[in-house]
Coordinates of N, CA and C in Angstrom, one line a residue:
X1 N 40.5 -8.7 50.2 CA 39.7 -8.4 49.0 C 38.9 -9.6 48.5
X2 N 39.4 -11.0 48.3 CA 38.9 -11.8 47.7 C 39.4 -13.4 49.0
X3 N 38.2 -14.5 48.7 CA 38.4 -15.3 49.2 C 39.9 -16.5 48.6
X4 N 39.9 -16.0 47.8 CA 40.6 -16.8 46.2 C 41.8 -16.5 46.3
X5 N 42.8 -17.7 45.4 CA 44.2 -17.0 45.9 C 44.3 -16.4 45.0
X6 N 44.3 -15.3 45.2 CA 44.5 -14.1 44.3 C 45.9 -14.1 43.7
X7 N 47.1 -14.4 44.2 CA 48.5 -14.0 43.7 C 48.9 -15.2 42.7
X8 N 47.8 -16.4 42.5 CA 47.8 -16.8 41.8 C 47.1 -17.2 40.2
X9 N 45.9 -16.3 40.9 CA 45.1 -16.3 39.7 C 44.4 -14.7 39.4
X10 N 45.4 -13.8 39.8 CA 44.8 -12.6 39.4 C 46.3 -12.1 38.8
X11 N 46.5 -11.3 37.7 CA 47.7 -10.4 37.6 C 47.3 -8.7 37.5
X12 N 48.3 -8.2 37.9 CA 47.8 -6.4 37.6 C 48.7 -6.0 36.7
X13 N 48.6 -5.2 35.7 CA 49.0 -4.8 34.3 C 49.2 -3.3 34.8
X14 N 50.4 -2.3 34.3 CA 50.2 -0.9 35.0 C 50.8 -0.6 33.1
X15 N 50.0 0.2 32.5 CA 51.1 0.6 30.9 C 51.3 2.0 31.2
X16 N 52.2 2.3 31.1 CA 53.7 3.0 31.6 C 52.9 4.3 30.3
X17 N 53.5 5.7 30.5 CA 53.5 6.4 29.4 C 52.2 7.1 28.8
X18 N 51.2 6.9 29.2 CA 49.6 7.3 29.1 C 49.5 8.6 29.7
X19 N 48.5 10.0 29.1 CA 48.5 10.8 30.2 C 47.0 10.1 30.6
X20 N 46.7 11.1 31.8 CA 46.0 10.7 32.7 C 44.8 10.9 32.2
X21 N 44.5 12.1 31.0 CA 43.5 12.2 30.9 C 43.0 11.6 29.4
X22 N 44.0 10.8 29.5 CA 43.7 10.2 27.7 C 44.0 11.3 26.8
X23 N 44.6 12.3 26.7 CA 44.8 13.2 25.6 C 43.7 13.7 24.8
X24 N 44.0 14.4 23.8 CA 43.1 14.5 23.2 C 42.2 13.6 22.7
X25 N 40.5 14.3 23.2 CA 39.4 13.5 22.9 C 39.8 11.7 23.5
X26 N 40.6 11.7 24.3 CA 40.3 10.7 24.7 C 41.3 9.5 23.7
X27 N 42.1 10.2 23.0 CA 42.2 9.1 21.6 C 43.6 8.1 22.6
X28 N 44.0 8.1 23.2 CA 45.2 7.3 23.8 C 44.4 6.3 24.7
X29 N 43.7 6.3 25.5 CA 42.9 5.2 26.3 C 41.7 4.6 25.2
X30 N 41.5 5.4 24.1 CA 40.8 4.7 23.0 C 42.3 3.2 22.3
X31 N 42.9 3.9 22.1 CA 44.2 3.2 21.0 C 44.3 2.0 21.8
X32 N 44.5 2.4 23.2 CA 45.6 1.5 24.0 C 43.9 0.0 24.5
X33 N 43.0 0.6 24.9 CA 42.3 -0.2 25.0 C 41.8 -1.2 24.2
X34 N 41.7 -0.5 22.8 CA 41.3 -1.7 21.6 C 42.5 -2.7 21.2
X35 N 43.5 -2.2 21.9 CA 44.7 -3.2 21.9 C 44.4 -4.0 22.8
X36 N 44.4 -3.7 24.0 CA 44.1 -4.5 25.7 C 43.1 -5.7 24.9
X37 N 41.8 -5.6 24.6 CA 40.4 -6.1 24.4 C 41.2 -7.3 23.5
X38 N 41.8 -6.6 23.2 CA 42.4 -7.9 22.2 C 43.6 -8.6 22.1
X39 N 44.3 -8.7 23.1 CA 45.0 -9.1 23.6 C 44.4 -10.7 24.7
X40 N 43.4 -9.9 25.0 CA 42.4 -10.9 26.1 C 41.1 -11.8 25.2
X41 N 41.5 -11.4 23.8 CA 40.7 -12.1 22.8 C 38.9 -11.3 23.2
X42 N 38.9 -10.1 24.1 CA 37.9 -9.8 24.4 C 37.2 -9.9 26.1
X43 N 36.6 -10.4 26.6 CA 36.0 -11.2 27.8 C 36.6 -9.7 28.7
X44 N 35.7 -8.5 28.6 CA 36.1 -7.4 29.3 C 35.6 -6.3 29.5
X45 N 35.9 -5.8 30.9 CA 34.9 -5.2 31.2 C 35.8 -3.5 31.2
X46 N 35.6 -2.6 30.6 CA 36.0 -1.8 30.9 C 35.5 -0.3 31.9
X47 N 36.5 -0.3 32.6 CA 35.3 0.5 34.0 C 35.6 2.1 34.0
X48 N 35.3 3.1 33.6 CA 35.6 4.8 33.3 C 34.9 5.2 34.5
X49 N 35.7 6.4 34.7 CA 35.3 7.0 35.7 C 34.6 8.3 35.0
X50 N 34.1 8.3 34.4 CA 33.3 9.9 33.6 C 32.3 9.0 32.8
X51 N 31.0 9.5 32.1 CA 30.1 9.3 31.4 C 31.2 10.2 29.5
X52 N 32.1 11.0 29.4 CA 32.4 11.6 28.6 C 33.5 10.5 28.1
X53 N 34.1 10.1 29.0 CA 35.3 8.9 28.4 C 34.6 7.9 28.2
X54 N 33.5 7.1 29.0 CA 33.0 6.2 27.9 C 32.4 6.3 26.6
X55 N 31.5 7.6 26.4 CA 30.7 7.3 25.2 C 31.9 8.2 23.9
X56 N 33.2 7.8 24.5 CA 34.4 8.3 23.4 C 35.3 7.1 23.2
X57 N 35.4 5.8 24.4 CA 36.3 5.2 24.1 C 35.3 3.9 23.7
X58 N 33.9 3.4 23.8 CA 32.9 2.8 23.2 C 33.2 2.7 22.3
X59 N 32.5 3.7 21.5 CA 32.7 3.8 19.8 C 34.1 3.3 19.3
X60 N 35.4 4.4 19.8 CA 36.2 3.9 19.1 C 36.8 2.6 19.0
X61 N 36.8 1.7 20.0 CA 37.2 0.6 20.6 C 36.3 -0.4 19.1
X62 N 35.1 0.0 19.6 CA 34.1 -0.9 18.6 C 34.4 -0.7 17.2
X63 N 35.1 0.4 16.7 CA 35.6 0.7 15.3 C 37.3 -0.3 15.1
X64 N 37.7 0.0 15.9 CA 39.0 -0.6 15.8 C 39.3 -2.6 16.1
X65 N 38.1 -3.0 16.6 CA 38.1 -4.5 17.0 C 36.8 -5.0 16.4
X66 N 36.1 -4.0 15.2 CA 35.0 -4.5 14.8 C 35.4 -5.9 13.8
X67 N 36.4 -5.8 13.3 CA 37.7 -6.8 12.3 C 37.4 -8.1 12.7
X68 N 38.0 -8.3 14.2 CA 38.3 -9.6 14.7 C 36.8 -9.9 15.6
X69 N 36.0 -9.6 15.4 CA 34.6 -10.1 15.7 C 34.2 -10.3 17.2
X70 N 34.6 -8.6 17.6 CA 34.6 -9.1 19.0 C 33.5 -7.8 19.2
X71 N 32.3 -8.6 19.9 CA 31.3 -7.2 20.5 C 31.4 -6.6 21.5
X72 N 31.0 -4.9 21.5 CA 31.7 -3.8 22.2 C 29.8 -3.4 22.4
X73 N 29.6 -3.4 23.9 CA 28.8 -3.1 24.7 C 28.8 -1.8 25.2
X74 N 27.9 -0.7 25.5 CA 28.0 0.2 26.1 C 27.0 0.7 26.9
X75 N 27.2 0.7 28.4 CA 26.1 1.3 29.3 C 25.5 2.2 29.2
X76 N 24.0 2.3 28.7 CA 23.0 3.1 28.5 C 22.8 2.7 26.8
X77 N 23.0 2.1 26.1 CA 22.4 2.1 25.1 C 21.4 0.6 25.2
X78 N 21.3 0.1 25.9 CA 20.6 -1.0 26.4 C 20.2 -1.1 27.9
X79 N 18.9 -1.5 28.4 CA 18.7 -1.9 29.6 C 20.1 -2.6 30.6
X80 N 20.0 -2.7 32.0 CA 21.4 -3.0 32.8 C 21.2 -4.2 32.2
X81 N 20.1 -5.0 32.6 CA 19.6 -6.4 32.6 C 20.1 -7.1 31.4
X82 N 19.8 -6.3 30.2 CA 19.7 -7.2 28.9 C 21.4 -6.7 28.7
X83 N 21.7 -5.5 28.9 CA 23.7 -5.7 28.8 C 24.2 -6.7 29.4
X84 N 23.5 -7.1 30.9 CA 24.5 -8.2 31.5 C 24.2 -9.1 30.8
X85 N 23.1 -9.3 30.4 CA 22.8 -11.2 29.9 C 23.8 -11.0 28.4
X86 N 23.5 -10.0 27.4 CA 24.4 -10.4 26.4 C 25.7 -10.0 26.5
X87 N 26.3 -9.7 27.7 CA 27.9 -9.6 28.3 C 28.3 -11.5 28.3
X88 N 27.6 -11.6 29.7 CA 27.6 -13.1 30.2 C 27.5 -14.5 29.4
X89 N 26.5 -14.0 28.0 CA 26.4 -15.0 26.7 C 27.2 -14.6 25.9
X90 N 28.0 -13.7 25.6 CA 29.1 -13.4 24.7 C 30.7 -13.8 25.1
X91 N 31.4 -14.8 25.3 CA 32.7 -14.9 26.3 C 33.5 -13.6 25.1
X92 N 33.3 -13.3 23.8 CA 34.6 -12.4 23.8 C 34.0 -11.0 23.6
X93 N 32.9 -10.9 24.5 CA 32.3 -9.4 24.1 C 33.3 -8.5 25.0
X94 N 32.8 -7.0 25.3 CA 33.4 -6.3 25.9 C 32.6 -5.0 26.2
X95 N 32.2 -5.0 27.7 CA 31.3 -3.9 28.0 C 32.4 -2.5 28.7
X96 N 31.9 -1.3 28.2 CA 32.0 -0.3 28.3 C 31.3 0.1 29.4
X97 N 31.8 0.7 30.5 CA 30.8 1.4 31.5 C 31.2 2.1 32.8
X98 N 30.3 2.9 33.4 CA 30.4 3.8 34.4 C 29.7 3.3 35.4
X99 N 30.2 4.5 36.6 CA 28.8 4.3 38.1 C 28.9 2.6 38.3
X100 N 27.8 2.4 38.3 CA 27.2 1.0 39.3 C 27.8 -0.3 38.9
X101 N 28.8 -0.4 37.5 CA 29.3 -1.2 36.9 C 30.9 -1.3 38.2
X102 N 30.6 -0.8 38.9 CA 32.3 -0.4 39.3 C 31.8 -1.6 40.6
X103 N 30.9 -1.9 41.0 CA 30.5 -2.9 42.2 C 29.0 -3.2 41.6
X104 N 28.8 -4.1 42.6 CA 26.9 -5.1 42.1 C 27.1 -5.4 41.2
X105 N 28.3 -6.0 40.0 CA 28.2 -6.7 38.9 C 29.0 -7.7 38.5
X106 N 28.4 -9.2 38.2 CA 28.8 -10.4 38.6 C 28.8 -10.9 37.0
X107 N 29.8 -11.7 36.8 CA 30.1 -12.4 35.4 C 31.2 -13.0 35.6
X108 N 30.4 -14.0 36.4 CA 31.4 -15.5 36.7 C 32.0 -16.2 35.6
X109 N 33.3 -16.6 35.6 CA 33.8 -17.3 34.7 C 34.6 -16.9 33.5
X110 N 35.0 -17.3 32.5 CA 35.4 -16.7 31.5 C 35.2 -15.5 30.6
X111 N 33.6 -15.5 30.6 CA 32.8 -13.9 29.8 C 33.9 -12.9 31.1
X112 N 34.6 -13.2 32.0 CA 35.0 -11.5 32.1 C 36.2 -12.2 32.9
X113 N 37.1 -12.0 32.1 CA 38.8 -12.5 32.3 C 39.5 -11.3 32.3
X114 N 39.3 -10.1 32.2 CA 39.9 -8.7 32.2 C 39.4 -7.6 32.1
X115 N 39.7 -6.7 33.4 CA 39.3 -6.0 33.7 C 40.2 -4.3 33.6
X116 N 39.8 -3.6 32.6 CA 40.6 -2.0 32.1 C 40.1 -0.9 32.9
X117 N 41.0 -0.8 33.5 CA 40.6 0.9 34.3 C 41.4 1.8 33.1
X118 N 41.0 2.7 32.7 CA 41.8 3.9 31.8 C 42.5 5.0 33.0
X119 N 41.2 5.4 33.7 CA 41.8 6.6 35.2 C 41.6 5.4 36.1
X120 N 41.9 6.1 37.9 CA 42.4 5.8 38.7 C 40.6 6.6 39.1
X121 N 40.1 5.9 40.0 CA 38.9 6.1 40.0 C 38.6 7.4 41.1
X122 N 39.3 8.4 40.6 CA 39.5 9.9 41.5 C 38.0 10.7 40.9
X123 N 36.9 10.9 41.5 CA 36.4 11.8 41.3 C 36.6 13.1 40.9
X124 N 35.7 13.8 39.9 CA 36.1 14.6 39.0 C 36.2 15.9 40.0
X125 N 38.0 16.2 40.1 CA 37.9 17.7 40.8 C 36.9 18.5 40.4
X126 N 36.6 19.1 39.3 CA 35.9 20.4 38.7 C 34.7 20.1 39.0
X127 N 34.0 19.1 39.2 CA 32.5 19.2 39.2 C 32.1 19.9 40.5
X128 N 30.7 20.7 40.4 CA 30.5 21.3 41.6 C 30.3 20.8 43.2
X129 N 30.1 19.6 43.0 CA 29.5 18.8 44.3 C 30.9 18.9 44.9
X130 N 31.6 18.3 44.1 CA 33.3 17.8 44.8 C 33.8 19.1 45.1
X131 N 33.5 20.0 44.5 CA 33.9 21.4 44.8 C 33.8 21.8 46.3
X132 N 32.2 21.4 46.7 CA 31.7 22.1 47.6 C 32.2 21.0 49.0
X133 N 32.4 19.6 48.2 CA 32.9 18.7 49.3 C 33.8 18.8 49.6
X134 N 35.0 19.0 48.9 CA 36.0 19.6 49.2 C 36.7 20.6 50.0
X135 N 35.9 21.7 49.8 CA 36.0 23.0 51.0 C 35.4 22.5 52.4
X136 N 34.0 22.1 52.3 CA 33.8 21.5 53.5 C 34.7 21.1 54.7
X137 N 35.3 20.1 53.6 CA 36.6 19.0 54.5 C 37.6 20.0 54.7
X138 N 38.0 21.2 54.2 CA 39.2 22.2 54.4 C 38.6 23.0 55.2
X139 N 37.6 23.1 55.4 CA 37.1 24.2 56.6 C 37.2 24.1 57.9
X140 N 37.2 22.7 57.8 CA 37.2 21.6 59.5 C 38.7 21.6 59.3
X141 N 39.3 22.2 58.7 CA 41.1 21.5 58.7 C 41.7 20.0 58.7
X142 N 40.4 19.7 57.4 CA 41.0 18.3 57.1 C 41.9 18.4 55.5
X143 N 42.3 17.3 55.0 CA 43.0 17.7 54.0 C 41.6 16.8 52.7
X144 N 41.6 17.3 51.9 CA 40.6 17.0 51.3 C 40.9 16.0 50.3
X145 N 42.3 16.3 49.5 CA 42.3 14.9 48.8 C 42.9 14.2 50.1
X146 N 43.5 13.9 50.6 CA 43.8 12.9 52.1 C 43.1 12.0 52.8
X147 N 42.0 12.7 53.1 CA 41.4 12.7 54.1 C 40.0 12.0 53.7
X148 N 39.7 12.6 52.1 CA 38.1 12.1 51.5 C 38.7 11.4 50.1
X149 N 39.3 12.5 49.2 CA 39.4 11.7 47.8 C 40.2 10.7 47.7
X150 N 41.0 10.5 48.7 CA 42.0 9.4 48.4 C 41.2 7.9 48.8
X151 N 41.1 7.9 49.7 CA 40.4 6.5 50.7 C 39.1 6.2 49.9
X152 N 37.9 7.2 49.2 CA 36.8 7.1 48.4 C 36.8 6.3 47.2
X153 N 38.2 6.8 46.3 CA 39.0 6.1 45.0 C 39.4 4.6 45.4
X154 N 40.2 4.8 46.6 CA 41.1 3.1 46.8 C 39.8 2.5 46.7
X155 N 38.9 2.2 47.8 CA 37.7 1.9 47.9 C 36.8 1.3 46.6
X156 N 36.9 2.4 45.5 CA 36.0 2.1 44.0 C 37.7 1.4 43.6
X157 N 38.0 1.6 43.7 CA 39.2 0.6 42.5 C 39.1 -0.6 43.5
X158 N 39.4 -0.7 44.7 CA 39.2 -2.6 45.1 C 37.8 -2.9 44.6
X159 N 36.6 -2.2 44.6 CA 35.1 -2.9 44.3 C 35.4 -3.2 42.8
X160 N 36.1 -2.7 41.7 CA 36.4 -2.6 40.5 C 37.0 -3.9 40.2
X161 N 38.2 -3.7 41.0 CA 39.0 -5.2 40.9 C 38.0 -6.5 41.5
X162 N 37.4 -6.3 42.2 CA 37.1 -7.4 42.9 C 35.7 -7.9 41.6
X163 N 35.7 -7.4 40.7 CA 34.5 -7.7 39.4 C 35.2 -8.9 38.9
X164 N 36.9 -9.4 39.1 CA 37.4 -10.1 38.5 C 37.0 -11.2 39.1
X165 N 37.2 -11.6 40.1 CA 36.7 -13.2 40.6 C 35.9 -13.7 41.2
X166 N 35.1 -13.8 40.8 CA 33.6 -13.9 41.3 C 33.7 -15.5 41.8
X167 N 33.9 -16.5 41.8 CA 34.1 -18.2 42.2 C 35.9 -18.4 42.2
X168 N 36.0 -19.6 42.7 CA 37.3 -20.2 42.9 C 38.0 -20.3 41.4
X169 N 37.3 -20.8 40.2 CA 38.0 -21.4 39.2 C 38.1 -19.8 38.4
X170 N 37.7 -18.6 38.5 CA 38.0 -17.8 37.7 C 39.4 -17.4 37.8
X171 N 39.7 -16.6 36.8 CA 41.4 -16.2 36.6 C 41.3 -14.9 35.8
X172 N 42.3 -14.0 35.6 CA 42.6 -12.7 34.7 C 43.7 -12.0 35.0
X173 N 43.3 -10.2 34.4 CA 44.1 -9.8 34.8 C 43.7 -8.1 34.9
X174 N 44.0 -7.2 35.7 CA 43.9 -6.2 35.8 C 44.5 -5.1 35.0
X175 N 44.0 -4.2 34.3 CA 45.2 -3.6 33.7 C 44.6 -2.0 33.9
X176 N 45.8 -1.3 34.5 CA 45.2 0.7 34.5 C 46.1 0.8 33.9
X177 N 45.6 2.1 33.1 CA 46.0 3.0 31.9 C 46.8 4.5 33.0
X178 N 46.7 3.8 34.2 CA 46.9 5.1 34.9 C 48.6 5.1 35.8
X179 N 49.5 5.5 35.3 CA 50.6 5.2 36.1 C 51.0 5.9 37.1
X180 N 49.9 7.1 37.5 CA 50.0 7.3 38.9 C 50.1 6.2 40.3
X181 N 49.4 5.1 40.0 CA 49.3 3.7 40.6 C 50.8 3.5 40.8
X182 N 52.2 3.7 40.0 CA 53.0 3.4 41.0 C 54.1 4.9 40.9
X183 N 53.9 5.7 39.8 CA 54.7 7.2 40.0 C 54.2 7.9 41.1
X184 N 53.0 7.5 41.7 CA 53.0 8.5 43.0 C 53.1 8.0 44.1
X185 N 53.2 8.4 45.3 CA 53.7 7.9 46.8 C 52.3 7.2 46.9
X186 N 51.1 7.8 46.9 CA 49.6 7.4 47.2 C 49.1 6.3 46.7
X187 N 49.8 5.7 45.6 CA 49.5 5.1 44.1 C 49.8 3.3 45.0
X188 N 50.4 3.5 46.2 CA 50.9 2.2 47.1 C 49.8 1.9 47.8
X189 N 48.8 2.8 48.3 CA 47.3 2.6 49.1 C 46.7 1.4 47.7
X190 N 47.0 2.1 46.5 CA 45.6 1.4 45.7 C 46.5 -0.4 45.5
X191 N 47.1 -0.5 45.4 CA 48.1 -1.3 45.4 C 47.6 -2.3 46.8
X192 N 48.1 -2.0 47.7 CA 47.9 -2.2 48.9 C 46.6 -3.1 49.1
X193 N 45.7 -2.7 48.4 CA 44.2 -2.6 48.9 C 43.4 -4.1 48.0
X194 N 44.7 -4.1 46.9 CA 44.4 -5.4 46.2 C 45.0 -6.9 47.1
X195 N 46.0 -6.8 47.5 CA 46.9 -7.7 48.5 C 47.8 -8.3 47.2
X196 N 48.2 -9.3 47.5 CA 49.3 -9.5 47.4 C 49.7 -10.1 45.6
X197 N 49.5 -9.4 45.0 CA 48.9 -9.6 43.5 C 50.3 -9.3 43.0
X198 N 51.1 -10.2 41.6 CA 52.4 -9.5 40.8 C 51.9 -8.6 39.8
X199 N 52.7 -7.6 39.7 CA 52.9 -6.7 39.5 C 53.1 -6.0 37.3
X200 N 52.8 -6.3 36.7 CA 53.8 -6.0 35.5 C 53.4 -4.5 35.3
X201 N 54.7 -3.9 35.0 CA 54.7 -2.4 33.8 C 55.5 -2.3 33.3
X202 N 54.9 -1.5 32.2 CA 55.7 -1.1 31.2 C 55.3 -0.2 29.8
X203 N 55.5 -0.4 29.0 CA 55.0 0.4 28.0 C 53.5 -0.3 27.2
X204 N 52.6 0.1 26.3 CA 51.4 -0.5 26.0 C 51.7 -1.8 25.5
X205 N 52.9 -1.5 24.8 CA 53.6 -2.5 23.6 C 53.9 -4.0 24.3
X206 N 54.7 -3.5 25.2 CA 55.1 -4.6 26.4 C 53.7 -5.0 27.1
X207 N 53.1 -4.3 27.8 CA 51.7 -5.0 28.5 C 51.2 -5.7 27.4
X208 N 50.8 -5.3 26.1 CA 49.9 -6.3 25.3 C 50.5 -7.3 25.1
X209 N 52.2 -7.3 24.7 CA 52.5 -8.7 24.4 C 52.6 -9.2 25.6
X210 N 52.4 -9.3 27.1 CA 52.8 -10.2 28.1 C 51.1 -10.6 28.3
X211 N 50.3 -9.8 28.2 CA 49.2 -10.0 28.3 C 48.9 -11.2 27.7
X212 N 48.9 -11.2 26.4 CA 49.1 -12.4 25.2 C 49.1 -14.0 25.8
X213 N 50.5 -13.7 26.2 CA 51.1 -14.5 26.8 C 50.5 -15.4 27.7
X214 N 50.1 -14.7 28.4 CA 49.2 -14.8 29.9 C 47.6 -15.4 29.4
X215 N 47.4 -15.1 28.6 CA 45.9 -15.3 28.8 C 45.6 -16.9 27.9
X216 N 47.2 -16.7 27.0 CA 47.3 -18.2 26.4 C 47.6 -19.6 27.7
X217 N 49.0 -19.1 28.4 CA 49.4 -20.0 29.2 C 48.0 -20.3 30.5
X218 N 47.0 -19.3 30.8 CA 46.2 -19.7 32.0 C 47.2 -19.4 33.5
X219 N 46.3 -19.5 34.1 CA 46.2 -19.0 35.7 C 47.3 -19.8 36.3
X220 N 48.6 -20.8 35.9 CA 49.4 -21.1 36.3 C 50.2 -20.2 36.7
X221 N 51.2 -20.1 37.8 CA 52.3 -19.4 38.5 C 52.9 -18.7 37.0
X222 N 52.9 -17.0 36.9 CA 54.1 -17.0 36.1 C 54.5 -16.4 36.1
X223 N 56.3 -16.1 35.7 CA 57.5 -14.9 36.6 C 56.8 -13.7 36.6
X224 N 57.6 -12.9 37.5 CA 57.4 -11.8 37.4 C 58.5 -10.7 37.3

């Protein structure tokens, strides 16, 4: 995944207890995020897999961390160009976003010290395309999440992670809202795909305070 030693300057965060779909309206990957953002004093990029969960967990994030003076960014309300530049000039801002944000986007250095997946970057069953891709792949007697959805997601979640270290001196930490990542058998591919990275989960309560921790002490070796 990365040229960089990653097991020592990357951590992965898993918070235990979240449903997958953020609950209603989205309000639990809203709560749990404007904690995350701030735990990391900001410097974050958060990556959604739907256009519906960002422009729900945007706002609320920006309502709840408007206090501690941290700016909350959201794709499409500004040019790509001018979000990246006042991402990159802001170290405790925090961009919100979808699609192309998941790979092609570079913010070396401190402006992006943590990186929030809320889902597990599985394309949306219900939509029609996936619908029709899906039968396809079952017609030929392939298995369709197996065979396409699974390897397609691992794939977007390493490009996602890999947003975190762009040069040697960067450091952070990864954190999904998704604990399919280790409750399911499959959840060891996306794992896998990062290399050899420590591990924390636990509850939101627990990830923010270790997070804390972590982002005070820096990219030194720390237990696991």
């Amino acid at each position: 995944l990365s040229p960089f030693d990653i097991e020592q300057r990357m951590r992965v965060a898993v918070v235990r207890g979240l449903p997958t779909d953020g609950g209603p309206r989205f309000c639990d990957w809203i709560e749990a995020t404007a904690a995350l953002v701030q735990a990391s004093d900001g410097g974050a990029l958060v990556l959604c897999t739907s256009i519906a969960a960002m422009r729900a967990i945007a706002p609320g994030v920006r309502e709840r961390v408007a206090a501690s003076g941290i700016r909350v960014l959201m794709q499409g309300e500004r040019p790509r160009g001018e979000l990246a530049r006042m991402f990159r000039e802001d170290e405790r801002s925090v961009l919100v976003a979808v699609a192309s944000f998941w790979e092609g986007f570079d913010a070396a250095g401190s402006t992006l010290r943590h990186v929030i997946m809320p889902r597990l970057p599985f394309a949306v069953p219900v939509h029609p395309l996936e619908v029709a891709r899906q039968e396809w792949w079952k017609d030929r007697g392939l298995d369709g999440f197996r065979d396409l959805s699974l390897p397609e997601a691992t794939m977007r979640f390493r490009q996602g992670v890999g947003r975190l270290l762009r040069t040697a001196d960067d450091w952070g930490a990864i954190t999904v809202l998704d604990e399919r990542i280790q409750t399911k058998g499959y959840g060891k591919r996306f794992l896998r795909a990062i290399g050899p990275v420590p591990v924390w989960s636990g509850s939101l309560a627990e990830i923010e305070a270790r997070l804390r921790r972590y982002f005070v002490q820096g990219p030194e070796p720390v237990s696991t």
